[in-house]
Coordinates of C-alpha atoms in Angstrom, one line a residue:
X1 CA 104.9 98.4 55.7
X2 CA 105.8 95.1 57.6
X3 CA 104.8 92.0 55.5
X4 CA 101.6 89.8 56.8
X5 CA 103.8 86.8 56.6
X6 CA 106.4 88.3 59.1
X7 CA 103.2 89.3 61.4
X8 CA 102.0 86.2 61.5
X9 CA 105.5 84.7 62.6
X10 CA 105.8 87.3 65.2
X11 CA 102.6 86.3 66.5
X12 CA 103.0 82.6 66.4
X13 CA 106.4 83.2 68.3
X14 CA 105.3 85.7 70.7
X15 CA 104.8 84.4 74.5
X16 CA 102.9 86.7 76.8
X17 CA 104.4 86.1 80.0
X18 CA 108.0 86.6 78.3
X19 CA 106.6 89.7 77.1
X20 CA 104.9 90.8 80.2
X21 CA 107.6 89.4 82.5
X22 CA 110.2 92.0 81.1
X23 CA 107.9 94.8 82.2
X24 CA 106.1 93.2 85.9
X25 CA 107.1 90.8 88.3
X26 CA 104.7 88.1 87.8
X27 CA 103.6 85.4 90.3
X28 CA 101.8 82.4 89.6
X29 CA 98.3 81.6 90.5
X30 CA 96.5 78.6 89.4
X31 CA 97.3 78.1 85.8
X32 CA 97.7 82.1 85.2
X33 CA 100.0 84.4 86.9
X34 CA 99.0 87.7 88.6
X35 CA 100.8 91.1 89.3
X36 CA 100.2 94.7 90.6
X37 CA 98.9 96.8 87.8
X38 CA 101.7 98.5 86.1
X39 CA 98.8 101.3 84.5
X40 CA 97.7 102.3 88.3
X41 CA 98.8 102.4 91.9
X42 CA 97.2 99.4 94.1
X43 CA 97.9 97.4 97.0
X44 CA 96.3 94.2 96.0
X45 CA 97.3 92.4 92.4
X46 CA 94.5 92.7 90.1
X47 CA 96.7 92.2 86.7
X48 CA 96.3 88.9 85.4
X49 CA 98.2 86.9 82.3
X50 CA 96.8 83.9 80.9
X51 CA 99.9 82.0 79.1
X52 CA 97.1 79.3 77.7
X53 CA 95.3 82.0 76.0
X54 CA 98.3 84.4 75.4
X55 CA 96.3 87.3 76.8
X56 CA 96.4 89.6 79.9
X57 CA 93.7 91.6 81.9
X58 CA 93.6 94.4 83.9
X59 CA 90.9 94.3 86.3
X60 CA 91.8 97.8 88.1
X61 CA 91.6 99.6 84.7
X62 CA 89.8 97.7 82.2
X63 CA 92.6 97.2 79.9
X64 CA 93.4 93.8 78.5
X65 CA 95.0 91.9 75.0
X66 CA 98.0 90.4 73.6
X67 CA 101.4 90.9 73.4
X68 CA 101.0 93.7 71.3
X69 CA 98.7 95.1 73.2
X70 CA 100.4 95.2 76.1
X71 CA 103.5 96.7 74.5
X72 CA 101.2 99.3 73.4
X73 CA 99.7 100.2 76.7
X74 CA 102.6 100.0 78.9
X75 CA 104.9 101.7 76.9
X76 CA 102.9 104.0 74.6
X77 CA 104.5 102.1 71.4
X78 CA 102.5 102.1 68.2
X79 CA 101.5 99.0 66.4
X80 CA 104.2 98.6 64.4
X81 CA 106.6 99.7 67.1
X82 CA 105.4 96.7 69.4
X83 CA 105.9 94.7 66.3
X84 CA 109.4 95.5 65.7
X85 CA 110.2 95.3 69.5
X86 CA 108.7 91.7 69.6
X87 CA 111.0 91.0 66.2
X88 CA 113.9 92.0 67.6
X89 CA 113.1 89.8 71.2
X90 CA 112.8 86.7 69.3
X91 CA 115.3 87.3 66.5
X92 CA 112.7 87.7 63.6
X93 CA 113.9 89.2 60.5
X94 CA 111.7 91.9 59.4
X95 CA 110.3 92.1 55.7
X96 CA 108.5 94.7 55.0
X97 CA 106.7 95.6 51.5
X98 CA 108.3 97.8 49.1
X99 CA 107.7 101.4 50.5
X100 CA 106.1 104.2 49.0
X101 CA 108.8 107.1 47.9
X102 CA 106.8 109.3 50.3
X103 CA 106.7 106.3 53.2
X104 CA 109.5 108.0 55.2
X105 CA 108.1 111.6 54.8
X106 CA 104.8 110.4 55.9
X107 CA 105.9 108.4 59.0
X108 CA 104.3 109.5 62.5
X109 CA 105.7 112.5 64.0
X110 CA 106.4 110.0 67.2
X111 CA 108.6 107.5 65.1
X112 CA 110.2 110.2 63.6
X113 CA 111.3 111.6 67.0
X114 CA 112.6 108.4 68.0
X115 CA 114.2 107.9 64.6
X116 CA 116.2 111.2 65.3
X117 CA 117.0 110.2 68.8
X118 CA 118.2 107.5 67.8
X119 CA 120.6 108.8 65.2
X120 CA 121.6 111.3 67.7
X121 CA 123.1 109.0 70.3
X122 CA 124.7 107.1 67.4
X123 CA 126.4 110.3 66.6
X124 CA 127.4 111.2 70.0
X125 CA 129.1 107.5 70.5
X126 CA 130.7 108.0 67.2
X127 CA 132.3 111.2 68.7
X128 CA 133.4 109.4 71.5
X129 CA 135.4 106.8 70.1
X130 CA 136.3 108.2 66.3
X131 CA 137.1 112.0 66.9
X132 CA 140.6 113.3 68.6
X133 CA 138.4 115.6 70.5
X134 CA 136.1 113.0 71.9
X135 CA 138.9 110.4 72.9
X136 CA 140.9 113.2 74.4
X137 CA 138.2 115.1 76.1
X138 CA 135.0 112.9 76.4
X139 CA 136.7 109.0 76.5
X140 CA 139.5 110.3 78.9
X141 CA 136.8 111.8 81.3
X142 CA 135.1 108.5 81.4
X143 CA 138.1 106.2 82.0
X144 CA 139.3 108.4 84.9
X145 CA 136.1 108.2 86.5
X146 CA 136.9 104.5 86.0
X147 CA 134.1 103.2 83.9
X148 CA 135.5 100.4 81.7
X149 CA 134.8 100.1 77.7
X150 CA 132.4 97.3 78.3
X151 CA 130.5 99.7 80.9
X152 CA 130.6 103.0 78.7
X153 CA 129.2 101.1 75.8
X154 CA 126.7 99.2 77.7
X155 CA 125.1 102.8 78.9
X156 CA 125.6 104.1 75.3
X157 CA 127.5 106.7 76.5
X158 CA 129.1 109.6 74.4
X159 CA 130.2 113.2 73.7
X160 CA 128.8 116.7 71.7
X161 CA 131.6 118.1 69.9
X162 CA 132.5 121.5 70.8
X163 CA 131.0 123.0 68.2
X164 CA 127.8 125.2 67.3
X165 CA 126.2 122.9 64.7
X166 CA 128.0 119.6 64.7
X167 CA 125.2 117.4 65.3
X168 CA 122.6 119.7 63.1
X169 CA 125.3 119.6 60.3
X170 CA 125.4 115.9 60.4
X171 CA 121.5 115.2 60.6
X172 CA 121.0 117.6 57.7
X173 CA 123.7 115.5 55.9
X174 CA 122.0 112.2 56.8
X175 CA 118.5 113.5 55.7
X176 CA 116.7 114.2 59.4
X177 CA 114.5 117.3 59.5
X178 CA 115.3 120.3 61.6
X179 CA 111.8 120.1 63.0
X180 CA 112.5 117.0 64.8
X181 CA 116.1 117.9 66.1
X182 CA 114.1 121.2 67.5
X183 CA 111.1 119.2 68.7
X184 CA 113.2 116.5 70.7
X185 CA 115.4 119.5 72.2
X186 CA 118.7 118.7 70.5
X187 CA 118.6 121.9 68.7
X188 CA 118.0 125.3 70.1
X189 CA 116.3 128.0 68.1
X190 CA 117.0 131.5 69.2
X191 CA 115.5 134.2 66.9
X192 CA 117.2 133.7 63.6
X193 CA 120.2 131.4 65.0
X194 CA 120.6 127.9 66.1
X195 CA 123.1 125.7 67.7
X196 CA 123.6 122.2 69.4
X197 CA 121.9 122.0 72.7
X198 CA 124.7 119.6 74.4
X199 CA 127.7 121.0 72.8
X200 CA 131.0 120.3 74.2
X201 CA 129.5 117.9 76.8
X202 CA 129.6 114.2 77.5
X203 CA 126.4 112.5 77.0
X204 CA 124.1 110.1 79.0
X205 CA 121.2 108.9 76.6
X206 CA 117.9 107.9 78.7
X207 CA 116.4 104.8 77.7
X208 CA 112.7 103.9 78.2
X209 CA 111.9 100.3 79.5
X210 CA 111.9 99.0 76.0
X211 CA 115.2 100.1 75.4
X212 CA 114.9 103.3 73.0
X213 CA 116.7 106.6 73.6
X214 CA 113.9 108.9 74.6
X215 CA 116.2 112.0 75.7
X216 CA 119.8 112.7 76.9
X217 CA 121.5 114.1 80.1
X218 CA 124.6 116.1 79.7
X219 CA 127.7 117.0 81.5
X220 CA 130.1 120.0 81.1
X221 CA 134.0 119.3 81.8
X222 CA 134.6 123.0 81.6
X223 CA 135.5 124.4 84.9
X224 CA 134.7 127.9 83.8
X225 CA 131.8 126.9 82.2
X226 CA 128.5 129.3 82.9
X227 CA 125.4 127.5 83.7
X228 CA 124.6 124.4 85.4
X229 CA 127.0 121.4 85.4
X230 CA 124.3 119.1 83.8
X231 CA 121.6 120.0 81.6
X232 CA 118.6 117.8 80.1
X233 CA 116.9 117.5 77.4
X234 CA 113.3 119.5 77.6
X235 CA 109.8 117.0 78.3
X236 CA 108.6 115.8 74.6
X237 CA 106.0 113.7 73.7
X238 CA 108.4 110.6 74.4
X239 CA 109.9 112.1 77.7
X240 CA 108.6 113.2 81.1
X241 CA 111.2 113.5 83.2
X242 CA 109.1 112.6 86.5
X243 CA 107.9 109.2 84.7
X244 CA 111.1 107.6 84.0
X245 CA 114.4 106.5 85.8
X246 CA 117.7 106.4 84.6
X247 CA 119.2 102.9 84.2
X248 CA 115.7 101.2 84.3
X249 CA 116.4 99.6 81.1
X250 CA 119.3 97.8 81.9
X251 CA 118.4 97.2 85.5
X252 CA 114.9 96.0 85.2
X253 CA 116.0 92.3 84.9
X254 CA 118.1 92.2 87.7
X255 CA 116.1 94.0 90.0
X256 CA 113.7 91.4 89.5
X257 CA 116.1 88.8 89.8
X258 CA 117.3 90.4 93.2
X259 CA 113.9 91.5 94.4
X260 CA 115.3 94.9 95.8
X261 CA 116.4 98.0 93.8
X262 CA 119.1 100.2 95.0
X263 CA 118.0 103.8 94.4
X264 CA 120.7 106.7 93.6
X265 CA 120.5 110.4 92.6
X266 CA 122.7 110.9 89.6
X267 CA 123.8 109.7 86.2
X268 CA 127.4 109.0 87.5
X269 CA 126.2 107.0 90.3
X270 CA 124.3 104.7 88.3
X271 CA 127.3 103.9 86.2
X272 CA 129.7 103.7 89.1
X273 CA 127.6 100.6 90.5
X274 CA 127.2 98.9 87.9
X275 CA 130.6 98.9 86.7
X276 CA 131.1 97.5 90.8
X277 CA 128.7 94.8 89.7
X278 CA 125.7 96.6 90.9
X279 CA 123.6 96.2 88.0
X280 CA 120.1 96.6 90.0
X281 CA 120.7 100.2 90.4
X282 CA 118.5 103.2 89.0
X283 CA 118.6 107.0 89.5
X284 CA 115.9 110.0 89.9
X285 CA 118.2 112.1 87.7
X286 CA 118.5 114.6 90.5
X287 CA 114.8 115.0 90.8
X288 CA 112.5 114.5 93.8
X289 CA 111.2 111.3 93.7
X290 CA 107.7 111.0 91.8
X291 CA 104.8 108.8 92.1
X292 CA 105.1 107.6 88.6
X293 CA 108.8 106.7 89.2
X294 CA 107.4 104.6 92.4
X295 CA 104.9 102.9 90.2
X296 CA 107.7 102.0 87.9
X297 CA 109.7 100.3 90.5
X298 CA 106.7 98.7 91.4
X299 CA 106.6 96.5 88.5
X300 CA 109.8 94.7 89.3
X301 CA 109.6 94.7 93.2
X302 CA 108.2 95.9 96.3
X303 CA 112.1 96.4 98.1
X304 CA 114.0 99.5 97.3
X305 CA 117.4 100.3 99.1
X306 CA 118.0 103.9 98.9
X307 CA 121.7 105.1 98.6
X308 CA 122.1 109.0 100.2
X309 CA 125.1 111.0 99.7
X310 CA 127.1 111.5 103.0
X311 CA 126.0 114.9 103.6
X312 CA 123.4 115.9 106.3
X313 CA 121.4 118.1 104.1
X314 CA 121.1 115.5 101.3
X315 CA 120.1 113.0 103.6
X316 CA 117.5 115.0 105.1
X317 CA 116.2 116.1 101.7
X318 CA 115.6 112.4 100.6
X319 CA 113.5 112.0 103.5
X320 CA 110.4 112.9 101.6
X321 CA 111.2 110.3 99.0
X322 CA 111.1 107.6 101.3
X323 CA 107.8 108.6 103.0
X324 CA 106.3 108.7 99.2
X325 CA 107.7 105.1 98.8
X326 CA 106.2 104.0 101.8
X327 CA 102.9 105.3 101.0
X328 CA 103.0 103.6 97.7
X329 CA 103.3 100.5 99.5
X330 CA 107.1 99.9 98.9
X331 CA 109.4 98.2 101.5
X332 CA 112.4 100.6 102.3
X333 CA 116.0 100.3 103.4
X334 CA 118.6 103.0 103.4
X335 CA 122.4 103.1 103.5
X336 CA 124.5 106.2 104.7
X337 CA 127.7 106.9 103.6
X338 CA 130.6 108.8 105.4
X339 CA 130.5 112.6 105.5
X340 CA 132.0 113.8 101.8
X341 CA 131.1 110.4 100.2
X342 CA 128.5 109.3 97.4
X343 CA 127.8 106.2 96.0
X344 CA 129.9 106.9 93.0
X345 CA 133.0 107.9 95.1
X346 CA 132.9 105.4 97.9
X347 CA 132.1 102.5 95.8
X348 CA 135.4 103.5 93.3
X349 CA 137.4 104.2 97.2
X350 CA 136.4 100.5 98.3
X351 CA 136.2 98.6 95.1
X352 CA 133.2 96.4 94.0
X353 CA 133.5 93.4 96.2
X354 CA 134.2 95.7 99.8
X355 CA 131.6 98.3 98.4
X356 CA 128.9 95.1 97.8
X357 CA 129.6 94.1 101.3
X358 CA 129.4 97.2 102.9
X359 CA 125.8 97.8 101.2
X360 CA 124.9 94.7 102.5
X361 CA 126.2 95.0 106.3
X362 CA 124.8 98.6 106.6
X363 CA 121.5 98.4 105.1
X364 CA 119.0 99.5 107.5
X365 CA 115.0 99.6 107.5
X366 CA 113.6 102.9 107.1
X367 CA 112.9 103.2 110.9
X368 CA 116.1 102.3 112.5
X369 CA 117.9 105.1 109.9
X370 CA 115.6 108.0 110.2
X371 CA 115.6 107.3 114.3
X372 CA 119.0 107.4 113.9
X373 CA 119.2 110.5 111.7
X374 CA 116.6 112.5 113.8
X375 CA 117.2 111.6 117.4
X376 CA 120.9 112.5 116.7
X377 CA 119.8 116.1 115.6
X378 CA 117.4 116.4 118.5
X379 CA 120.4 115.3 120.9
X380 CA 119.2 116.1 124.6
X381 CA 116.7 119.0 123.7
X382 CA 112.9 117.4 125.3
X383 CA 111.5 119.7 122.2
X384 CA 113.7 118.9 119.6
X385 CA 113.4 115.3 120.6
X386 CA 109.5 115.2 120.8
X387 CA 109.6 117.0 116.9
X388 CA 111.9 114.2 116.0
X389 CA 109.7 111.3 117.4
X390 CA 106.8 112.9 115.6
X391 CA 108.6 112.7 112.5
X392 CA 109.2 109.1 112.7
X393 CA 105.5 108.3 113.8
X394 CA 104.3 110.4 110.8
X395 CA 107.0 108.2 108.4
X396 CA 104.8 104.8 110.3
X397 CA 101.4 106.1 109.4
X398 CA 101.8 106.2 106.0
X399 CA 102.3 102.3 105.8
X400 CA 99.1 101.0 104.2
X401 CA 99.4 97.5 105.7
X402 CA 98.6 97.6 109.2
X403 CA 100.4 94.8 110.5
X404 CA 103.7 96.4 109.4
X405 CA 102.9 99.5 110.9
X406 CA 102.3 97.2 114.3
X407 CA 105.6 95.7 113.5
X408 CA 107.4 99.1 113.2
X409 CA 105.1 101.1 116.3
X410 CA 107.0 98.1 118.3
X411 CA 110.4 98.4 116.8
X412 CA 110.2 102.3 116.8
X413 CA 109.4 101.9 120.8
X414 CA 112.4 99.6 121.4
X415 CA 115.0 102.2 119.7
X416 CA 113.4 105.3 121.3
X417 CA 112.5 103.9 124.6
X418 CA 108.7 105.4 124.0
X419 CA 106.0 103.1 125.1
X420 CA 103.8 101.4 122.0
X421 CA 100.6 102.9 123.7
X422 CA 101.9 106.5 123.1
X423 CA 103.0 105.5 119.8
X424 CA 100.1 103.8 118.7
X425 CA 97.7 106.9 119.9
X426 CA 100.0 109.2 117.9
X427 CA 99.6 107.2 115.2
X428 CA 95.8 106.8 115.2
X429 CA 95.6 110.3 115.4
X430 CA 97.7 110.8 112.0
X431 CA 95.4 108.1 110.2
X432 CA 92.2 109.8 111.7
X433 CA 93.3 113.3 110.1
X434 CA 94.4 111.9 106.9
X435 CA 91.3 109.5 106.5
X436 CA 89.2 113.1 107.2
X437 CA 91.4 115.2 104.7
X438 CA 90.8 112.3 102.2
X439 CA 87.0 112.1 102.5
X440 CA 85.8 115.6 103.6
X441 CA 84.3 117.4 100.8
X442 CA 84.2 121.3 100.4
X443 CA 81.1 123.1 101.7
X444 CA 79.2 124.9 99.1
X445 CA 75.8 127.3 99.5
X446 CA 73.1 124.8 98.7
X447 CA 69.2 125.2 98.7
X448 CA 67.6 123.5 102.0
X449 CA 65.9 121.0 100.0
X450 CA 69.2 119.6 98.8
X451 CA 69.3 118.3 102.3
X452 CA 66.8 115.7 101.8
X453 CA 67.6 112.7 100.7
X454 CA 66.5 111.8 97.4
X455 CA 64.6 108.2 97.7
X456 CA 65.6 106.0 95.1
X457 CA 65.1 102.0 94.9
X458 CA 67.8 100.3 93.4
X459 CA 66.3 97.3 91.5
X460 CA 68.2 95.2 88.8
X461 CA 65.9 96.0 85.1
X462 CA 65.1 92.4 83.4
X463 CA 67.1 94.0 80.5
X464 CA 70.3 93.6 82.7
X465 CA 69.8 90.6 83.8
X466 CA 69.5 89.3 80.3
X467 CA 72.5 90.9 79.4
X468 CA 74.5 89.1 82.0
X469 CA 73.0 85.8 80.8
X470 CA 73.9 86.5 77.5
X471 CA 77.6 87.6 78.7
X472 CA 77.8 84.2 80.5
X473 CA 76.6 82.3 77.5
X474 CA 78.8 83.5 74.8
X475 CA 82.0 83.4 77.3
X476 CA 81.2 79.3 77.3
X477 CA 81.5 79.7 73.4
X478 CA 84.8 82.1 72.9
X479 CA 86.6 79.9 75.5
X480 CA 85.3 76.5 74.9
X481 CA 84.2 76.8 71.1
X482 CA 86.8 74.2 69.9
X483 CA 86.3 71.5 72.4
X484 CA 84.7 68.1 71.6
X485 CA 81.1 67.5 73.3
X486 CA 78.5 64.8 72.9
X487 CA 76.4 66.2 69.8
X488 CA 72.4 66.4 70.1
X489 CA 72.5 63.3 67.6
X490 CA 75.5 60.7 67.4
X491 CA 78.9 61.3 67.6
X492 CA 81.1 64.6 69.0
X493 CA 80.7 67.6 67.8
X494 CA 82.3 71.2 68.8
X495 CA 81.3 72.7 70.9
X496 CA 80.2 75.9 68.6
X497 CA 78.5 73.3 66.7
X498 CA 76.4 72.4 69.7
X499 CA 75.8 76.2 71.1
X500 CA 74.7 77.0 67.9
X501 CA 72.0 74.2 67.5
X502 CA 70.6 74.9 71.0
X503 CA 70.6 78.5 70.3
X504 CA 69.2 78.7 67.3
X505 CA 65.8 80.1 68.4
X506 CA 67.7 83.1 70.3
X507 CA 68.2 86.4 68.9
X508 CA 71.0 88.1 71.4
X509 CA 70.1 91.7 72.3
X510 CA 73.5 93.1 73.6
X511 CA 74.9 94.3 70.3
X512 CA 78.6 93.4 70.8
X513 CA 77.7 89.7 72.0
X514 CA 75.5 89.1 69.0
X515 CA 78.3 90.2 66.3
X516 CA 80.7 88.0 68.2
X517 CA 78.1 85.2 67.7
X518 CA 77.7 86.4 64.0
X519 CA 81.6 86.1 63.5
X520 CA 81.2 82.5 64.9
X521 CA 78.6 81.7 62.4
X522 CA 80.5 82.8 59.6
X523 CA 83.6 80.7 60.5
X524 CA 81.7 77.6 61.0
X525 CA 80.0 77.9 57.5
X526 CA 83.4 77.9 56.2
X527 CA 84.3 75.2 58.1
X528 CA 86.3 76.9 60.7
X529 CA 86.0 77.7 64.7
X530 CA 87.1 81.3 65.9
X531 CA 89.9 81.7 67.8
X532 CA 90.9 83.8 70.9
X533 CA 93.7 85.5 68.5
X534 CA 91.2 86.1 65.6
X535 CA 89.3 88.1 68.1
X536 CA 92.0 89.9 69.2
X537 CA 93.1 91.1 65.9
X538 CA 89.6 92.0 64.5
X539 CA 89.4 95.6 63.6
X540 CA 86.3 96.5 66.0
X541 CA 88.1 98.0 69.3
X542 CA 84.7 96.4 71.2
X543 CA 85.3 93.1 69.9
X544 CA 88.7 92.6 70.6
X545 CA 88.0 94.3 74.3
X546 CA 85.2 91.9 74.6
X547 CA 87.3 88.6 73.8
X548 CA 89.5 89.9 76.5
X549 CA 86.8 90.2 79.4
X550 CA 85.2 87.0 78.3
X551 CA 88.5 85.2 78.4
X552 CA 90.1 86.0 81.9
X553 CA 88.8 85.0 85.4
X554 CA 90.0 86.9 88.2
X555 CA 89.7 84.5 90.7
X556 CA 91.1 80.7 90.4
X557 CA 90.5 77.7 92.9
X558 CA 94.2 77.2 94.3
X559 CA 95.4 73.7 93.7
X560 CA 97.2 73.8 96.8
X561 CA 94.0 74.7 98.7
X562 CA 92.1 72.0 97.3
X563 CA 94.9 69.4 98.3
X564 CA 95.6 70.7 101.6
X565 CA 91.6 70.2 102.5
X566 CA 90.7 67.4 100.2
X567 CA 87.9 69.5 98.3
X568 CA 87.8 69.5 94.5
X569 CA 85.1 71.5 92.6
X570 CA 84.4 70.4 89.0
X571 CA 85.1 73.1 86.7
X572 CA 83.2 74.2 84.1
X573 CA 85.7 72.8 81.4
X574 CA 84.9 69.3 83.0
X575 CA 81.1 69.4 82.6
X576 CA 81.2 71.6 79.3
X577 CA 78.2 70.3 77.7
X578 CA 76.1 70.2 80.7
X579 CA 77.5 73.8 81.3
X580 CA 76.8 75.6 78.1
X581 CA 73.5 73.7 78.1
X582 CA 72.5 75.3 81.5
X583 CA 73.6 78.8 80.3
X584 CA 71.5 78.7 77.2
X585 CA 68.7 77.4 79.6
X586 CA 69.2 80.3 81.8
X587 CA 69.0 82.8 79.1
X588 CA 66.1 81.5 77.7
X589 CA 64.2 81.5 81.1
X590 CA 65.2 85.1 81.2
X591 CA 63.7 86.2 77.8
X592 CA 60.4 84.2 78.6
X593 CA 60.1 86.3 81.8
X594 CA 60.6 89.5 80.0
X595 CA 58.2 88.4 77.0
X596 CA 55.6 87.5 80.3
X597 CA 56.3 90.6 81.9
X598 CA 55.4 92.5 78.5
X599 CA 52.3 90.5 77.6
X600 CA 51.0 91.4 81.0
X601 CA 51.1 94.8 79.9
X602 CA 49.2 94.1 77.0
X603 CA 46.4 92.3 78.9
X604 CA 46.3 95.2 81.0
X605 CA 45.8 97.7 78.1
X606 CA 43.6 95.5 76.1
X607 CA 40.2 97.0 75.6
X608 CA 38.1 94.5 73.5
X609 CA 37.4 91.1 74.6
X610 CA 39.1 89.1 71.3
X611 CA 42.6 91.0 72.4
X612 CA 42.3 90.1 75.7
X613 CA 41.6 86.3 75.0
X614 CA 44.5 86.3 72.6
X615 CA 46.8 87.6 75.1
X616 CA 45.6 85.6 77.7
X617 CA 46.5 82.6 75.4
X618 CA 49.8 84.0 74.7
X619 CA 50.6 84.3 78.5
X620 CA 49.4 80.6 79.2
X621 CA 51.7 79.5 76.4
X622 CA 54.8 81.6 78.0
X623 CA 53.9 80.3 81.6
X624 CA 53.8 76.8 80.5
X625 CA 57.4 77.1 79.0
X626 CA 58.5 79.4 82.3
X627 CA 57.7 76.1 84.4
X628 CA 59.1 73.9 81.9
X629 CA 62.6 75.3 82.0
X630 CA 62.4 75.8 85.4
X631 CA 61.9 71.9 86.2
X632 CA 64.5 71.3 84.2
X633 CA 66.8 74.0 86.1
X634 CA 65.5 72.9 89.3
X635 CA 64.0 76.5 90.0
X636 CA 60.9 76.8 91.9
X637 CA 58.7 79.7 90.0
X638 CA 55.6 80.9 91.9
X639 CA 52.3 81.1 90.3

């Protein structure tokens, strides 16, 4: 186990902005940063990062926490894996307590799978560089492809010996269990025999976004090999092919820096383009593009340039991917290649600088690209030409932004010589059809009375109102507890102390808010003020989540806006004592209103004169308190 001192050092060094920006393209928003959520497909940014508080909050999913929580959510890491990732990022030496003799055997299955895959990667790399077979076959192949030693090492390329159990025997000798070799797909078991899946092939490790190997792709070098040229690891607990892009770990930072992602088809395309100096490139690994892969790209950029193979069939087959990216809100360009060429072959033919120049000069927005392809196919045949135009309009209709749709309609009209009104009409038909398909529910047999709408009245209960006001009060406490305010008597005190003095006669009804209040009280008794990090480290998950919810704001007043219009709104942090006092007062006001309503029910149900007089006296006192607080708040209460 990692020593507590090491964990504290990691927490003191981790920077939420630095950690999150490795996975998401953040943009400044007031004192915070915002981005599209990495957890869901959204058009409007709802993901916020607060460097000052060291937390993130995703308002579309409700997820939130510190750097460790983010890594656990975004890449499925365990708590220990997230700590190790941060330790590596900040060059912190991991110190561990003395492990139990059975510790390795008791590690989680997930961590064991990672360890096994990393061993396999190292084994394949070792084969490539330090065995006669690896050097003469595998290394020679990579160098013939034009890959430098630096590039080969950058992508951890390797070679699996042409032996039935080369990896299996090496893993067994190193103490790795057969069950994990099988679960990762490295070993195939048939009846009573087992053998290496990738034997006799060059190997391309597939990394997740944090750089861990989660699977492999492998290519045969034998011309007479039966079966597919490329094979991949089967899907496992760690690897779902549709959710990963080959090269994303190596490319993610450059994708964000260049604000563009080149999308290709295969492993060698990625490696070749990287060799040519184009490092913001990923591959869908020969599969049709998926929604999850599009979301992965969106974390780093909204701009994609698709590099198609030169054959017509490959281009048309990839059109579906373009439509999916448009639906996902990406800005799409495409680069065609001469017949018979692909990104790999053409980059070698032209050389790095000339190939980059070719990409810059030939990148077309999707509408120009698709128009050129389909109209060329249609020729002079009016029927085919009409079908081609419908295909183009279909793609335009998928763009979620109405302004972008309008611009593309205008461009399409110019290119195909069809008036805008006709294209707008066709686009609207497709949008209407899509809307109906989305919202129309299937018809089921239901009894006639079910068609009668249920008459319901939406009314917020007093308990809900009190809960909201309790939240506001605790929100002030958790965000500003350590700030100094003028005390009730002389001198300055912490806002936490002031809060306790003003709210000592209040019992919070919401369990989680009451628990947070008790934590503050316990720490104040020790002379300490609770911090956000203490709540984020709390063993109660509900406390952690509440701390994130209470300490993040979705919207801030823009400093540019206030400077432009010379409108300055005082933030609550500038009027802490007044804001805190007002919140507590409002909470008392709501509690008294609830007590008045409950006491009124007591008056109605009382049967004896003595009871009635008692409740009437209580009612008078409560109404008096209500009026006093209302005047203080500036409210008007109807008697």
